[in-house]
Coordinates of C-alpha atoms and ligand atoms in Angstrom, one line a residue:
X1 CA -16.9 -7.3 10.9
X2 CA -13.4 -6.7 9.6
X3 CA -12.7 -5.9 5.6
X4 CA -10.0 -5.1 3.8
X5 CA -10.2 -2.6 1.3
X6 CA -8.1 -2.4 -2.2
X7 CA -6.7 0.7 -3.9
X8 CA -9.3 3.2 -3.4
X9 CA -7.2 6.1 -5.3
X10 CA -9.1 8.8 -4.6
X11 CA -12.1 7.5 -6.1
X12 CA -14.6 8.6 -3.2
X13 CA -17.8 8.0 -5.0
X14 CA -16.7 4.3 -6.0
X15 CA -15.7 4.0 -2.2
X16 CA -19.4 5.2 -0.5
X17 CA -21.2 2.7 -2.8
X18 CA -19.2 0.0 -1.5
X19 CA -19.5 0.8 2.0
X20 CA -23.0 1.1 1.5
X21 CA -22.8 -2.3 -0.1
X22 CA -21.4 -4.0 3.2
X23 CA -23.6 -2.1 4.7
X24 CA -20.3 -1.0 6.8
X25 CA -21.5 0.4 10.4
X26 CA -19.4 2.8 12.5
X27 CA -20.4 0.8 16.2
X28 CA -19.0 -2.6 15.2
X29 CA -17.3 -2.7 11.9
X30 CA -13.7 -2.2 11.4
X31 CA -12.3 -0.9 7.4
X32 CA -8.4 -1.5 6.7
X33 CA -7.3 0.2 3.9
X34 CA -4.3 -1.0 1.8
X35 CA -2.9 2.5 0.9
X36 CA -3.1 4.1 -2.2
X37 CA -5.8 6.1 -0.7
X38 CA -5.0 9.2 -2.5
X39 CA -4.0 10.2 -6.0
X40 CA -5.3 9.5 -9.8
X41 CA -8.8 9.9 -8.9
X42 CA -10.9 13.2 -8.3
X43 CA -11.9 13.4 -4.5
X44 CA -8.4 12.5 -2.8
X45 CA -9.0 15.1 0.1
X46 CA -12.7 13.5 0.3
X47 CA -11.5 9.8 0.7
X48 CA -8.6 11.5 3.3
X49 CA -10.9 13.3 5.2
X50 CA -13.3 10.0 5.8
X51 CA -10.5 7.8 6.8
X52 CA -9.2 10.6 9.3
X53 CA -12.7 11.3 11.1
X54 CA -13.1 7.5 11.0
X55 CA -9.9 6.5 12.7
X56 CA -10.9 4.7 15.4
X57 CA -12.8 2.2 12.9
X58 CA -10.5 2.9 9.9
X59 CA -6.9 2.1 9.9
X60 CA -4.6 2.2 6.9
X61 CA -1.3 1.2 5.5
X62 CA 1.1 3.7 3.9
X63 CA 1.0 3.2 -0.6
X64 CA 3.5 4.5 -2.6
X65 CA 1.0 7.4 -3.7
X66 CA 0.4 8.6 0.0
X67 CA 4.1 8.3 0.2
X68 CA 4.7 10.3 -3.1
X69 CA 2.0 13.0 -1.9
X70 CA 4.2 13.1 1.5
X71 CA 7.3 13.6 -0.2
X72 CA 5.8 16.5 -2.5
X73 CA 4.2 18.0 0.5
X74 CA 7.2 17.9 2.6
X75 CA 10.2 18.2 0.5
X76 CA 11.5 20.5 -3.0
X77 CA 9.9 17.7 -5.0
X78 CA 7.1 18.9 -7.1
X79 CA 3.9 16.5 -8.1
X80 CA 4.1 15.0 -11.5
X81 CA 0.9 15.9 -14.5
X82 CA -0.8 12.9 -13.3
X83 CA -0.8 13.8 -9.9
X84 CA -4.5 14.9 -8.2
X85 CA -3.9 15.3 -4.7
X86 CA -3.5 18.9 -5.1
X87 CA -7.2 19.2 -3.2
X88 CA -5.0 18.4 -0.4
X89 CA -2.2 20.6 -0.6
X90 CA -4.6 23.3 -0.9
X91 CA -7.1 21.8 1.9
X92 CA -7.6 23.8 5.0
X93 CA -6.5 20.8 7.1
X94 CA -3.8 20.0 5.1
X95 CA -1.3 19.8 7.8
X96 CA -4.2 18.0 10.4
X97 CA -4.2 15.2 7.0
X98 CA -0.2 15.1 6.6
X99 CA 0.2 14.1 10.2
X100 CA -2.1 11.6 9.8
X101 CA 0.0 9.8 7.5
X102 CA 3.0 10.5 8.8
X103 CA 2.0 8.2 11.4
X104 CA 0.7 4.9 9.1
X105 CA 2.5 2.1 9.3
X106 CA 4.1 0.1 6.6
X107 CA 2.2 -3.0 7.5
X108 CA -0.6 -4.5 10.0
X109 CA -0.5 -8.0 11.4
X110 CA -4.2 -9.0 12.1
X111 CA -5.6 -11.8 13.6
X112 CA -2.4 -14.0 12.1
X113 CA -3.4 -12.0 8.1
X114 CA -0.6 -9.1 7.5
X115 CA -1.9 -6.5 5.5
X116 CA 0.9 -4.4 3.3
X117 CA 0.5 -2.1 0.3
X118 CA 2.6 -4.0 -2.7
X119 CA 4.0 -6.9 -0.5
X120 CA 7.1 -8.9 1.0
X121 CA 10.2 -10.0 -0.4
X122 CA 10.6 -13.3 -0.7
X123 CA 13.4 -14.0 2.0
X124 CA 11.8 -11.9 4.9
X125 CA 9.6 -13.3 7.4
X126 CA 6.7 -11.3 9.7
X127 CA 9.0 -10.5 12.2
X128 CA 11.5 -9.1 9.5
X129 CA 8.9 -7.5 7.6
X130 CA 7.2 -5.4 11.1
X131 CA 11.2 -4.6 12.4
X132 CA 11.9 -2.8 9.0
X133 CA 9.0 -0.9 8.9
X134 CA 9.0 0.1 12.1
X135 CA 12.4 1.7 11.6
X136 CA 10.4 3.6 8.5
X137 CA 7.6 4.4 10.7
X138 CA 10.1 5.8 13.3
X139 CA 12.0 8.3 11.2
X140 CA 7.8 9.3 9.3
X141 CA 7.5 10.5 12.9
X142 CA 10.4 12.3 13.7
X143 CA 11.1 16.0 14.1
X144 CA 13.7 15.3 10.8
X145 CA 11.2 14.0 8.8
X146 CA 11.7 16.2 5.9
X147 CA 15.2 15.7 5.4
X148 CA 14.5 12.2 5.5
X149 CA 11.6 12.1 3.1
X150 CA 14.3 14.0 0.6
X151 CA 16.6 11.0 0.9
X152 CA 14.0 8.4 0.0
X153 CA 13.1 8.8 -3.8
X154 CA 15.0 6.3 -5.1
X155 CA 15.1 3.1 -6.9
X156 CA 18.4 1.6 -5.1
X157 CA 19.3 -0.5 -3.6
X158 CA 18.1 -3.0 -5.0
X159 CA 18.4 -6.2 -2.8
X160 CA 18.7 -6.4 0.9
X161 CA 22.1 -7.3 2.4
X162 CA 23.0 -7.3 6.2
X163 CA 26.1 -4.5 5.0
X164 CA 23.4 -1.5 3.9
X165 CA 23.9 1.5 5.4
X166 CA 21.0 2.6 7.2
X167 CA 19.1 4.9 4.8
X168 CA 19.8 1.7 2.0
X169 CA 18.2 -0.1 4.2
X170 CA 14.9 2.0 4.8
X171 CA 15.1 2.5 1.3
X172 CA 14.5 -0.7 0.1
X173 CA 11.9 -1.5 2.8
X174 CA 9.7 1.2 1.5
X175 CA 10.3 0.3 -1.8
X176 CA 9.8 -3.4 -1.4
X177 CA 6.6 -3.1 0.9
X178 CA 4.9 -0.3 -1.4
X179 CA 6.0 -0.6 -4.7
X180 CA 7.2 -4.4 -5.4
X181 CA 5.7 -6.8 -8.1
X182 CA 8.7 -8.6 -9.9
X183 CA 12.0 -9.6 -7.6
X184 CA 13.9 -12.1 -7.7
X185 CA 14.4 -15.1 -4.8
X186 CA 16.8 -13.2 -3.2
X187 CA 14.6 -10.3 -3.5
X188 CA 16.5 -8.0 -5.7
X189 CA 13.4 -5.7 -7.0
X190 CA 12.5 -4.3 -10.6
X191 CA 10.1 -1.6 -11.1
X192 CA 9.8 -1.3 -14.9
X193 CA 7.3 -4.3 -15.4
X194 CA 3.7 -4.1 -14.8
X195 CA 1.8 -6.9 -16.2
X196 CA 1.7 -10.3 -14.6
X197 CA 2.3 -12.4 -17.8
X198 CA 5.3 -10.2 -19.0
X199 CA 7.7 -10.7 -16.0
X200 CA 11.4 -9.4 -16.9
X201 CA 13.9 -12.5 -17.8
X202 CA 15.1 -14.0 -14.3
X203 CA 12.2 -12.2 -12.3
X204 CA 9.1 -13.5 -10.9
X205 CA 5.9 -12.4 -9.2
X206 CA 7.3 -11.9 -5.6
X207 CA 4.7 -14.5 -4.3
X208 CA 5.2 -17.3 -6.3
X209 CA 9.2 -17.9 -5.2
X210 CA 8.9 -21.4 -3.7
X211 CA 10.9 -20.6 -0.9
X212 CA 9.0 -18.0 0.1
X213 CA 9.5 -17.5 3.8
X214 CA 5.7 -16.2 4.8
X215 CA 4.3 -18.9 2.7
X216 CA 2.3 -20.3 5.6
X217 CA 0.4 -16.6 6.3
X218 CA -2.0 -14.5 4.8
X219 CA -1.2 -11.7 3.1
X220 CA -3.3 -9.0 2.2
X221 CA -2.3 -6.5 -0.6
X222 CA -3.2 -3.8 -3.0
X223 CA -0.6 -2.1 -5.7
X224 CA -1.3 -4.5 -8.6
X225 CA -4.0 -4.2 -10.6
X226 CA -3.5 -6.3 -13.3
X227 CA -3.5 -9.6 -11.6
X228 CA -6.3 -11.6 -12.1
X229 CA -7.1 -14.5 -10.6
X230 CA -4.6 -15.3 -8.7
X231 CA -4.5 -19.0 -7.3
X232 CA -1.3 -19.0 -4.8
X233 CA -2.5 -20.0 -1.4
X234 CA -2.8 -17.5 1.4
X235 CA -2.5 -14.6 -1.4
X236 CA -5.1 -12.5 -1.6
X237 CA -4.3 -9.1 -3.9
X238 CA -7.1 -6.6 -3.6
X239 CA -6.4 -3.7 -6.0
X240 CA -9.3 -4.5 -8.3
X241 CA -8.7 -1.4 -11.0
X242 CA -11.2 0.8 -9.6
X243 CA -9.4 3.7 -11.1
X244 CA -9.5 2.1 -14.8
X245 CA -12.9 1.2 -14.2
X246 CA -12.3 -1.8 -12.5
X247 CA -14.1 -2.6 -9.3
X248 CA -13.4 -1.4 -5.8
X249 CA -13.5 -4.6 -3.2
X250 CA -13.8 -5.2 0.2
X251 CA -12.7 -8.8 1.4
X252 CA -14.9 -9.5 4.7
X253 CA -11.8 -10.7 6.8
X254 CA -14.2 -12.6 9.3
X255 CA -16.5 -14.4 6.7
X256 CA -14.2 -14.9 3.7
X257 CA -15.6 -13.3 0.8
X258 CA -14.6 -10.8 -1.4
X259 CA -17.7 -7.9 -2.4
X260 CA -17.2 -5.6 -4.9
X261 CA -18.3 -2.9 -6.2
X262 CA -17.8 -1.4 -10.2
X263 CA -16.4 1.5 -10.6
X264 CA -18.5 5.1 -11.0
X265 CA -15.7 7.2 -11.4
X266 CA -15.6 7.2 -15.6
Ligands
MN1 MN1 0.5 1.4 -5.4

């Protein structure tokens, strides 16, 4: 069986219970995780260390938070208060860990679903969406990766035109695909709003543009907690709130449903 798993957030204790639930088995099952594996929760390095000595069962897309722990790792940036990942920076493997993410991708197409952190502006299609973030996942992997993590952190540009320079445009790819939830149809992105009923004036959910251009493909996605009950077709958001004493959920990509479990972190 494949699953797809939401935000786990360092909550590791929340994450064994559920793949006890699915009664998840190393010799045939397969995990994807939707980033946002580390940070906010106690047992980052825990949750890390699983998904690296399970890799060839358990693959994973990059989140903002892994990003943000890369960046602070990597760069003069220092973590914030709320920041918990510092298990890893003081881990023993630390640098084994770091590489590992350095080489996530952005995004994984699977069996015709395409799994992504946050999600995809509204006017790219798949092939868009896997050319951009394999330009990101080319310069993660480079032997300039620092520099380049140093140039990232930051909120423009703010929509996509074909006259970006380079770095603009791996800029907004990583923050469209990991930290997106209002844009509007030309996907021009906002970052201040949070909750789903409260969208800025002139912005809207990015999946509910009509003119959408991966309308007819599943998409798989973490990042937003506060959605509930989302009825758009082919949408399928997966960060339950496990941090805020949600639920942590794995959707069973061959049978359709979604299990989840409640959260045991508070
Ligand atoms: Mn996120």
């Amino acid at each position: 069986m494949d699953y797809a798993i939401g935000d786990v957030q360092g909550c590791f204790k929340t994450l064994q219970a559920l793949l006890k639930k699915i009664q998840f088995r190393l010799d045939s099952d397969r995990l994807f995780f939707l980033g946002d594996v580390v940070n906010r929760g106690r047992n980052s390095l825990e949750v890390l260390r699983l998904i690296y000595s399970n890799r060839d069962n358990m693959q994973m897309v990059l989140g903002n938070h892994d990003f943000h722990l890369l960046v602070c790792a990597m760069t003069e940036r220092s973590p914030n208060k709320k920041d918990t990942f510092q298990d890893i920076l003081a881990a023993s493997d630390k640098a084994t860990l770091l590489d590992y993410l350095l080489e996530r991708p952005l995004a994984i197409e699977n069996d015709n679903a395409l799994l992504v952190h946050a999600g995809v502006p509204p006017q790219w299609g798949i092939n868009d969406v896997l050319e951009n973030s394999k330009l990101v996942e080319k310069n993660l992997k480079s032997i300039d990766v620092q520099n380049f993590l140093s140039k990232m952190y930051s909120n423009s540009p703010f929509t996509w035109h074909d006259q970006l320079t380079n770095e603009e445009k791996l800029r907004y790819t990583i923050n469209a695909l990991m930290r997106m939830r209002f844009c509007k149809s030309n996907g021009e992105l906002e970052f201040t709003h949070k909750n789903f009923d409260q969208p800025p004036p002139n912005y809207f959910p990015w999946f509910t543009h009509k003119k959408r251009q991966m309308k007819n493909q599943k998409i798989f996605f973490g990042h937003w907690s506060t959605l509930q009950d989302v009825k758009t077709d082919n949408i399928y958001p997966l960060d339950h709130g496990c941090i805020w004493g949600g639920k942590l959920s794995a959707f069973n990509l061959t049978k359709n449903v979604t299990i989840s479990q409640q959260s045991l972190e508070h």
